Coordinates of C-alpha atoms in Angstrom, one line a residue:
X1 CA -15.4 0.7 -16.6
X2 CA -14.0 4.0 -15.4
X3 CA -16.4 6.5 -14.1
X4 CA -15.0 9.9 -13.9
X5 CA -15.2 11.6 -9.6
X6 CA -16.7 14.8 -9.5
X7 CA -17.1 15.3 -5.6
X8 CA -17.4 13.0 -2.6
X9 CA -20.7 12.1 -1.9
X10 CA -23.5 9.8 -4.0
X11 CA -21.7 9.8 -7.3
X12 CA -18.7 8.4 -4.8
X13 CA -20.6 5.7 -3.4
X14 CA -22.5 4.8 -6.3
X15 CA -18.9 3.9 -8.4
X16 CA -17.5 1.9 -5.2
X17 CA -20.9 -0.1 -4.9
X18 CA -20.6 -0.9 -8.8
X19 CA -17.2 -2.2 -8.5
X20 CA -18.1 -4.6 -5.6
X21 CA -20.7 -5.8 -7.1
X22 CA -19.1 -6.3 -10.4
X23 CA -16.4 -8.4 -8.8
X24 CA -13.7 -8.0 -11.7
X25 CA -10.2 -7.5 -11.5
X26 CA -6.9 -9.3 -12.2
X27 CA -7.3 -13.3 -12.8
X28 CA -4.6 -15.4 -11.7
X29 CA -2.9 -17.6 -14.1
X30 CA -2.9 -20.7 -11.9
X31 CA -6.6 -22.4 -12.6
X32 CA -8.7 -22.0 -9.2
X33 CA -10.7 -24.7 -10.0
X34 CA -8.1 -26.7 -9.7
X35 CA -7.3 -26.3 -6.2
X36 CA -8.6 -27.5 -2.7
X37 CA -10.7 -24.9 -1.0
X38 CA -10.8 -25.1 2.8
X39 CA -13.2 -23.1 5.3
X40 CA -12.3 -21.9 8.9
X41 CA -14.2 -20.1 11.7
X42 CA -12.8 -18.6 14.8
X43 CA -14.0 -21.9 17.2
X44 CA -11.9 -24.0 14.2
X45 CA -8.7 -25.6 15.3
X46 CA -5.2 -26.5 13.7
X47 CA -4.9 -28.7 10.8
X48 CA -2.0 -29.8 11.9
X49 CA -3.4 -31.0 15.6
X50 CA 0.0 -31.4 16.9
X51 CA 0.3 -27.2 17.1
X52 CA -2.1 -28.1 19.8
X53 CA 0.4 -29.4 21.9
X54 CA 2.7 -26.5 21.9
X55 CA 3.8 -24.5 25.2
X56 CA 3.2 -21.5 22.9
X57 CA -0.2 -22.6 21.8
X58 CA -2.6 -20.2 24.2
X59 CA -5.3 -18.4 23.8
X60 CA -3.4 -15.0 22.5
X61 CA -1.6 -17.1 19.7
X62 CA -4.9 -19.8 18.5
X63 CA -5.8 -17.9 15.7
X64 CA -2.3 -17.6 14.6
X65 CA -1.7 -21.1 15.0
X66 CA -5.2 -22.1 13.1
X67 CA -4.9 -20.2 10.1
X68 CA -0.5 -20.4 10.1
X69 CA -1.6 -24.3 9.9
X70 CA -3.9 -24.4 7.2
X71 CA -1.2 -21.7 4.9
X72 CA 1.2 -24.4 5.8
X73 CA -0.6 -27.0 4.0
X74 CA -1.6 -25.2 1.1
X75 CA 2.1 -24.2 0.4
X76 CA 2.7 -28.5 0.3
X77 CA -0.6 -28.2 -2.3
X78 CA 0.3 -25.9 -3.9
X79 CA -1.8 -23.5 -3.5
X80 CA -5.9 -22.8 -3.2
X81 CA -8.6 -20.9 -1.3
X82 CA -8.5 -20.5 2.4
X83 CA -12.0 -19.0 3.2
X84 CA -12.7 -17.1 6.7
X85 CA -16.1 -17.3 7.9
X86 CA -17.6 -14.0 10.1
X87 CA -16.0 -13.5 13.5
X88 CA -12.9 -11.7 15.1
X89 CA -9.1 -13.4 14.1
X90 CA -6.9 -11.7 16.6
X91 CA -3.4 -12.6 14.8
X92 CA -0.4 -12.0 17.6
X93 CA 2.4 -12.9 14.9
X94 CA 3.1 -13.3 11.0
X95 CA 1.1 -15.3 8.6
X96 CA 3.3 -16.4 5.5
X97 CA 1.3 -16.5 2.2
X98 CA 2.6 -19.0 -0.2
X99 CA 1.9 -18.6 -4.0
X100 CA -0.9 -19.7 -5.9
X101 CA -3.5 -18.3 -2.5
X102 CA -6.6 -17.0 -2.4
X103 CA -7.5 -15.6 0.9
X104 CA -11.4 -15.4 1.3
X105 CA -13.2 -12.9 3.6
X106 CA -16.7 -13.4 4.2
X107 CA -19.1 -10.4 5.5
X108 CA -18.0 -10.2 9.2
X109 CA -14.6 -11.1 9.6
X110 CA -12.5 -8.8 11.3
X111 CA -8.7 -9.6 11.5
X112 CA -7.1 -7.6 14.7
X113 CA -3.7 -7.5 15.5
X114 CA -2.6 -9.3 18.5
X115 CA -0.5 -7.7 21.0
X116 CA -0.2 -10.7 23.3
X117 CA 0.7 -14.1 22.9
X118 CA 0.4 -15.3 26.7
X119 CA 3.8 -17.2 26.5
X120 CA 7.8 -16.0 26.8
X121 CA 8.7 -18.3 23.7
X122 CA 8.6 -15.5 21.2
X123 CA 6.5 -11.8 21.7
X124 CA 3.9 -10.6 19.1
X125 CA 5.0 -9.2 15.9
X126 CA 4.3 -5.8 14.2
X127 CA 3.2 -6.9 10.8
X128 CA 0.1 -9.6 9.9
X129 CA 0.7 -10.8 6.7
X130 CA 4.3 -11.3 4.9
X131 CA 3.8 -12.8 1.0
X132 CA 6.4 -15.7 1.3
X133 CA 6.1 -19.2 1.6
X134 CA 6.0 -20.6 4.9
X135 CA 9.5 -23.0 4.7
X136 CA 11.3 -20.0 3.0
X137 CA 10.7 -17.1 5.7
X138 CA 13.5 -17.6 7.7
X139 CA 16.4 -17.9 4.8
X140 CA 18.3 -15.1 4.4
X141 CA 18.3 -13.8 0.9
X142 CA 15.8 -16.3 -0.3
X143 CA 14.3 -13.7 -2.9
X144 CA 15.8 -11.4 -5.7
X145 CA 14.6 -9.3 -8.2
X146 CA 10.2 -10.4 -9.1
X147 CA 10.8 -14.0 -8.5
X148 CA 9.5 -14.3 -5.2
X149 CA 5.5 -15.9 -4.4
X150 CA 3.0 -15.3 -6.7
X151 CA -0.8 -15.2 -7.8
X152 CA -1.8 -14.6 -3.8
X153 CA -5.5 -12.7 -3.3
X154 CA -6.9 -10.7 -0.5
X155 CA -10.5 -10.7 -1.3
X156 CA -13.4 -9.1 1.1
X157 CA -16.8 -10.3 0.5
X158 CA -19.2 -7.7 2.1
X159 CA -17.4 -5.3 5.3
X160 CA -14.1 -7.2 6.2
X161 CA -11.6 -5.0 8.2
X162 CA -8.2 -5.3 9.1
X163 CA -7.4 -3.3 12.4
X164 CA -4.2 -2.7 13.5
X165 CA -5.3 -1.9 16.7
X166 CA -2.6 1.6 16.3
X167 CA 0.7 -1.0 17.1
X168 CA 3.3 1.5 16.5
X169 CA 5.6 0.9 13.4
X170 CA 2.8 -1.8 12.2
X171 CA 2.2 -3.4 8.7
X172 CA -1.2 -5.4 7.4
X173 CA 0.5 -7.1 4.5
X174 CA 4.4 -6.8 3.4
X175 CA 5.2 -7.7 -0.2
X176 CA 8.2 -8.0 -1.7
X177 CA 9.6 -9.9 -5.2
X178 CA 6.1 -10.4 -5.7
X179 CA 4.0 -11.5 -9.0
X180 CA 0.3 -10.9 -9.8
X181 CA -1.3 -9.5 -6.4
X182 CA -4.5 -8.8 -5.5
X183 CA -5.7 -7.1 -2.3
X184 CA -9.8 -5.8 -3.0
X185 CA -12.8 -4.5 -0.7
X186 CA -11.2 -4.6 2.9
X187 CA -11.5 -1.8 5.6
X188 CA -7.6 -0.8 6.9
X189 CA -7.8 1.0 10.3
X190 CA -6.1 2.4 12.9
X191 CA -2.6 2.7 11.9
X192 CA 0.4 4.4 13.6
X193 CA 4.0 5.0 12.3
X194 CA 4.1 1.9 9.6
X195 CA 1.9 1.3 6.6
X196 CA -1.4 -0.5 5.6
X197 CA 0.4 -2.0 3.0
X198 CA 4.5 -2.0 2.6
X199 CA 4.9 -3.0 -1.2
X200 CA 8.3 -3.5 -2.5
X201 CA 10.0 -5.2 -5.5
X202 CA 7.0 -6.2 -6.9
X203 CA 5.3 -6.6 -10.4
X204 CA 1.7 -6.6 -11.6
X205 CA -0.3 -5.6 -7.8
X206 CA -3.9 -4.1 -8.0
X207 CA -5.4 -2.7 -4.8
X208 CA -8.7 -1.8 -5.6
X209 CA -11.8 -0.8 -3.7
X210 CA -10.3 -0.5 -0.5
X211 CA -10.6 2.0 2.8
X212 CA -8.0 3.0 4.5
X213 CA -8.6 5.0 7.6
X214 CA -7.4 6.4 10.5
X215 CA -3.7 6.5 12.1
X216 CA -2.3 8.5 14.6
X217 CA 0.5 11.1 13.9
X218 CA 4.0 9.8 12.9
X219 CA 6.9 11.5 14.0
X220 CA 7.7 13.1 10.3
X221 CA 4.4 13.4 9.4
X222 CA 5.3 11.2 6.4
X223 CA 3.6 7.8 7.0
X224 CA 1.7 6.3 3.8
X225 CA -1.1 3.6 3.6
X226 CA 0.4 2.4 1.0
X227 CA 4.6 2.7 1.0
X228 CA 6.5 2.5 -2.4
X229 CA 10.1 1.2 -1.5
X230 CA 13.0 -0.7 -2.4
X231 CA 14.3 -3.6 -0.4
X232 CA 17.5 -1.3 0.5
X233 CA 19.4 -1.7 3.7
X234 CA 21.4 2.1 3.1
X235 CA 17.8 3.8 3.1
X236 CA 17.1 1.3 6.1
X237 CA 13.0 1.4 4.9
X238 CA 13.1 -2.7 4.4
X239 CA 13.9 -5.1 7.1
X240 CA 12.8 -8.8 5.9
X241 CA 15.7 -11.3 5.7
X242 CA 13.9 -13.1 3.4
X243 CA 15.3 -10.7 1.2
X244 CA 18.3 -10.3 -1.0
X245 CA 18.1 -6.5 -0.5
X246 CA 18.9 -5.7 -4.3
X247 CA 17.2 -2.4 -4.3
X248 CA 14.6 -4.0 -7.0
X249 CA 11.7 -1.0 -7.5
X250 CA 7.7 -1.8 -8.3
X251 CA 6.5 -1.9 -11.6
X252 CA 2.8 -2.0 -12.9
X253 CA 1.2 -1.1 -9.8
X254 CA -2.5 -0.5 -10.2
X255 CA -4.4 1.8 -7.6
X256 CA -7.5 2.9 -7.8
X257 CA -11.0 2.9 -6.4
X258 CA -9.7 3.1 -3.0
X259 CA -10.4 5.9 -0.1
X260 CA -8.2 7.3 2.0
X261 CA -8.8 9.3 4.7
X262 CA -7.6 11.5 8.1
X263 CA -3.7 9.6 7.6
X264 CA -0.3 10.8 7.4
X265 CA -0.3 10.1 3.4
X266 CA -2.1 8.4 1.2
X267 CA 0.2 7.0 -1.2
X268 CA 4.0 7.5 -1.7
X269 CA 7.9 6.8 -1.3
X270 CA 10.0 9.0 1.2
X271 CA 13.4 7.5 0.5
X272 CA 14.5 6.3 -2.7
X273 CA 17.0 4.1 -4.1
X274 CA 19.5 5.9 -6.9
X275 CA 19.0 4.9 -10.2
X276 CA 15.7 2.7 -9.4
X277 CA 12.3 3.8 -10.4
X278 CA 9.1 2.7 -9.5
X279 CA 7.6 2.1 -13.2
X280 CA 4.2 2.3 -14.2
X281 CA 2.4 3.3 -11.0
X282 CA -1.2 4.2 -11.9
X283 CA -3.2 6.1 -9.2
X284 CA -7.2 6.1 -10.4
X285 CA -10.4 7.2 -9.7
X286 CA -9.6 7.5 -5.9
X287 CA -11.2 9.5 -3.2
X288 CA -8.1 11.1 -0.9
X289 CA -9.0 13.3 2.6
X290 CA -7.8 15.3 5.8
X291 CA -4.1 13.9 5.0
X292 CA -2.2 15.5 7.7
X293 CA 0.8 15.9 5.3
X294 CA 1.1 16.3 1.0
X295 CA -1.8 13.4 0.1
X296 CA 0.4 11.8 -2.7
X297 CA 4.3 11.5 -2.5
X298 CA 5.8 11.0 -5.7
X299 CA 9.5 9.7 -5.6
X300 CA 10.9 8.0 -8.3
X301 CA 8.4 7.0 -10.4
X302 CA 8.8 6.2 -13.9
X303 CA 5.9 6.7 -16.5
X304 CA 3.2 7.3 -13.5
X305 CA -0.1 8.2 -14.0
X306 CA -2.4 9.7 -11.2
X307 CA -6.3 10.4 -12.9
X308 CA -9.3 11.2 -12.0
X309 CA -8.7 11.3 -8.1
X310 CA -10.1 13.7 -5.5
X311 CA -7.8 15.2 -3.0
X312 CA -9.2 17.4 -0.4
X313 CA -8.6 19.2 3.2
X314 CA -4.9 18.8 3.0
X315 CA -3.7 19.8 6.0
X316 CA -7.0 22.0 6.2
X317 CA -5.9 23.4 3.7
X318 CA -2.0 25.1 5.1
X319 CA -0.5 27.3 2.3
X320 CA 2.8 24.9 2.3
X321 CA 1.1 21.6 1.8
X322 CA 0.4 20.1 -1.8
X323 CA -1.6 17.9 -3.0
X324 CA 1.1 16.0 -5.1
X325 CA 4.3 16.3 -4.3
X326 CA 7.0 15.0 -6.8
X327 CA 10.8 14.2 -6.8
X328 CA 12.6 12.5 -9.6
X329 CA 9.2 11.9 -11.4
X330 CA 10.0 10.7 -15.0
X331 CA 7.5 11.2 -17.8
X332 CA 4.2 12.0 -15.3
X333 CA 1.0 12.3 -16.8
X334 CA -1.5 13.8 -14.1
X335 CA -4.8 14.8 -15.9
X336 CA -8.3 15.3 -14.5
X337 CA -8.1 15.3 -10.6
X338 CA -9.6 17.4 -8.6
X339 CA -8.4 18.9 -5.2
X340 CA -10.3 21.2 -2.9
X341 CA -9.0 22.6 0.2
X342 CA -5.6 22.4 -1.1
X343 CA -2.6 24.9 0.2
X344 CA -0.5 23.9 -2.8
X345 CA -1.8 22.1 -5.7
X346 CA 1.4 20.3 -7.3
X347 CA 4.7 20.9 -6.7
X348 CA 7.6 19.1 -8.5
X349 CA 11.2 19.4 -6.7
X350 CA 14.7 18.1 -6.7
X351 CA 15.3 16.0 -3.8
X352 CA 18.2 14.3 -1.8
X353 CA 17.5 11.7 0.7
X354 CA 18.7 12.9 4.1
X355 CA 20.3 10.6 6.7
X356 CA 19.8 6.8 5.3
X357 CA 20.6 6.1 1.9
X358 CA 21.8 10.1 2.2
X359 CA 24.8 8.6 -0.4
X360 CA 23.0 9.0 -3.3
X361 CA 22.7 11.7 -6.3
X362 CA 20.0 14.3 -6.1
X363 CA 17.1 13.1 -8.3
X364 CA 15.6 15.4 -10.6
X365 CA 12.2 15.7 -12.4
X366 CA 12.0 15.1 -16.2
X367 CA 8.8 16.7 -17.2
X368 CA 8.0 16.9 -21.3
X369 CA 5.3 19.6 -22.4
X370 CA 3.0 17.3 -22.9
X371 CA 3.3 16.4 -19.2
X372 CA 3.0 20.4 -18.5
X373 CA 0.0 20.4 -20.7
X374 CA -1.6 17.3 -19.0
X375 CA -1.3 19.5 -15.8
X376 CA -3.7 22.0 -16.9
X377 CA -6.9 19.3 -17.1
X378 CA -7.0 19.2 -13.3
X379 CA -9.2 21.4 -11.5
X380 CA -9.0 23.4 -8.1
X381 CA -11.1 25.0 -5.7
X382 CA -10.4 26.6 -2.2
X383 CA -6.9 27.0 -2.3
X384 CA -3.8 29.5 -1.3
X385 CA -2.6 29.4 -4.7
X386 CA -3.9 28.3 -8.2
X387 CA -0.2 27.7 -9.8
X388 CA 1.8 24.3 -10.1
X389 CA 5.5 25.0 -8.7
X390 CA 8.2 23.6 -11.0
X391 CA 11.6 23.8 -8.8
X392 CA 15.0 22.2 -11.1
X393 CA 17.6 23.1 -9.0
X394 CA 18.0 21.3 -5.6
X395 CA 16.9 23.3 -2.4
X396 CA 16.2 26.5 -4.2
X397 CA 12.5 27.4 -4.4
X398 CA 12.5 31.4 -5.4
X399 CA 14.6 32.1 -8.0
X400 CA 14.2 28.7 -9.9
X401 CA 10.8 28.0 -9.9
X402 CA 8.4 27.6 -13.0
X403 CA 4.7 28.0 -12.4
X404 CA 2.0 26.8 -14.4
X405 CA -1.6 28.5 -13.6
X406 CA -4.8 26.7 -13.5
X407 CA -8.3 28.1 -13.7
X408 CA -9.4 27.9 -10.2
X409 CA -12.9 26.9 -9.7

């Protein structure tokens, strides 16, 4: 059920409770029933006892090594339900998600990054979770295209959070050639200079009923929770060898429910890929706040549709800052959002990448009327300006520029 946002506050709280308890979502087409379901707690060891025995085993890498062990054994299953019982995980280096896995947070848990592993054998890593089997992450160019892992779950039952503890350039989860994702009810924090949630080449991915909060200040201001890419080595944005780097966009990408606040970004792409769009990106019914930069970067995207969000205290509220801003947006329908505190409200411009992937064409907006008249169901108060900017030539934003006026509230 989709309940229209009017304003942070009760009505806020009252749809995110509702879709906890309600539990829906996206089912997986492998039959859970099916499959073995094994439960850890922080005092559990290894499956595999003989990880016991390694040199690198310490007390900085044991929860790596316990829940790595069980993943392990669920890739030679198949696949199943790997449940996490209350306590603190500190994870010092990648956890590889086969398909076919349901990862089950109970009330409690809390999943830290590790920035220690106590031995000289290998150093923590910046990311937690990568979705790709367990024998597969070190081939090169294993994956292509969407036919990488699929049917993997994050679910939270209760507060779950994933902290990142501010690890500069760190990631939670990294997808890529993915199928039918889940990642629902867990608290992101503390980020600085990566993403929440780096989501490349992927198809069918809801991320619902989330928080993400908190980061510090990247250098370009441009840091999203959640990153929009293509695995591209020119825009230099995607480094997994895993990958065959075929510049393979996202398509039906599902957002919504989710609230962001006091980040770089919320959601976007800041390079893109020429000629690839991210398809069918749907941005819903989420609560967006005190984004340091514009809350939503569009780049790229095909067929998009952002509804029934609230955006407010963009950059408290700085004349230059928008609330959307959109390159090479094909076919946009953006109806019935609301954004307070809000220098600029939408702003729709030609763009080139600069440095990296600097090679390709400028990519331009197509925007139909019926996109134009879409525009005019969103709402705005507390803001420099009341018009949407429409710029169509590259790097001119005077003499080009179509507005569109909204009623300001």
């Amino acid at each position: 059920m989709i309940v229209r946002l009017k304003r942070r506050g009760a009505l806020w709280t009252a749809v995110v409770l509702v879709l906890s308890l309600w539990g829906g979502g996206m089912p997986h087409s492998t039959d859970a029933a099916t499959k073995k379901i094994y439960t850890v707690s922080p005092t559990t060891k290894p499956v595999n006892t003989t990880m016991l025995k390694y040199k690198s085993y310490t007390s900085y890498t044991k929860h790596y090594y316990l829940l790595r062990s069980y993943l392990e054994k669920l890739e030679k299953e198949g696949g199943g339900t790997l449940v996490l019982k209350k306590g603190t995980y500190t994870i010092s280096n990648v956890l590889y998600i086969p398909s076919n896995v349901t990862i089950k947070m109970k009330d409690g848990v809390k999943i830290v990054k590790g920035t220690e592993t106590g031995t000289k054998i290998f150093s923590a890593s910046k990311s937690i979770f990568q979705l790709v089997r367990p024998s597969k992450a070190t081939k090169s160019g294993a994956y292509g295209k969407y036919n990488g892992e699929k049917n993997i779950s994050f679910i939270g039952e209760g507060t779950v959070t994933i902290d990142m503890k501010y690890v500069k350039d760190g990631i939670a989860i990294i997808m890529g050639h993915n199928q039918n994702i889940k990642v629902e009810n867990i608290q992101f924090k503390n980020m600085y200079s990566g993403h929440f949630i780096e989501l490349d080449a992927s198809d069918n991915v809801v991320i619902q009923d989330n928080t993400f909060i908190g980061s510090k200040a990247s250098d370009n201001i441009n840091k999203e929770a959640i990153n929009l890419d293509t695995p591209d080595k020119t825009t230099e944005g995607w480094h997994q060898n895993w990958s065959k780097y075929d510049k393979t966009p996202n398509r039906n990408i599902t957002i919504e429910y989710n609230l962001f606040e006091k980040l770089d970004r919320a959601v976007g792409t800041h390079k893109y890929s020429g000629g690839k769009y991210h398809d069918q990106v749907v941005l819903r019914n989420n609560y967006i706040a005190e984004t340091r930069s514009d809350a939503i970067r569009v780049m790229n995207w095909s067929n998009t549709i952002i509804e029934d969000n609230i955006i407010e205290n963009v950059a408290d509220g700085e004349a230059g800052k928008r609330g959307i801003l959109a390159s090479g947006a094909i076919n946009p329908t953006i109806q019935n959002n609301d954004f307070y505190n809000v220098g600029r409200i939408m702003q729709f411009i030609a763009w080139k990448n600069s440095g990296p992937g600097s090679q390709y064409a400028i990519t331009y907006n197509e925007l139909s009327e019926e996109n134009k008249q879409a525009f005019l169901t969103n709402t705005a108060t507390d803001i420099s300006e009341s018009i949407i900017r429409i710029n169509n030539t590259y790097n001119e934003f005077v003499a080009d520029t179509e507005k569109i006026e909204l009623e300001s509230q």
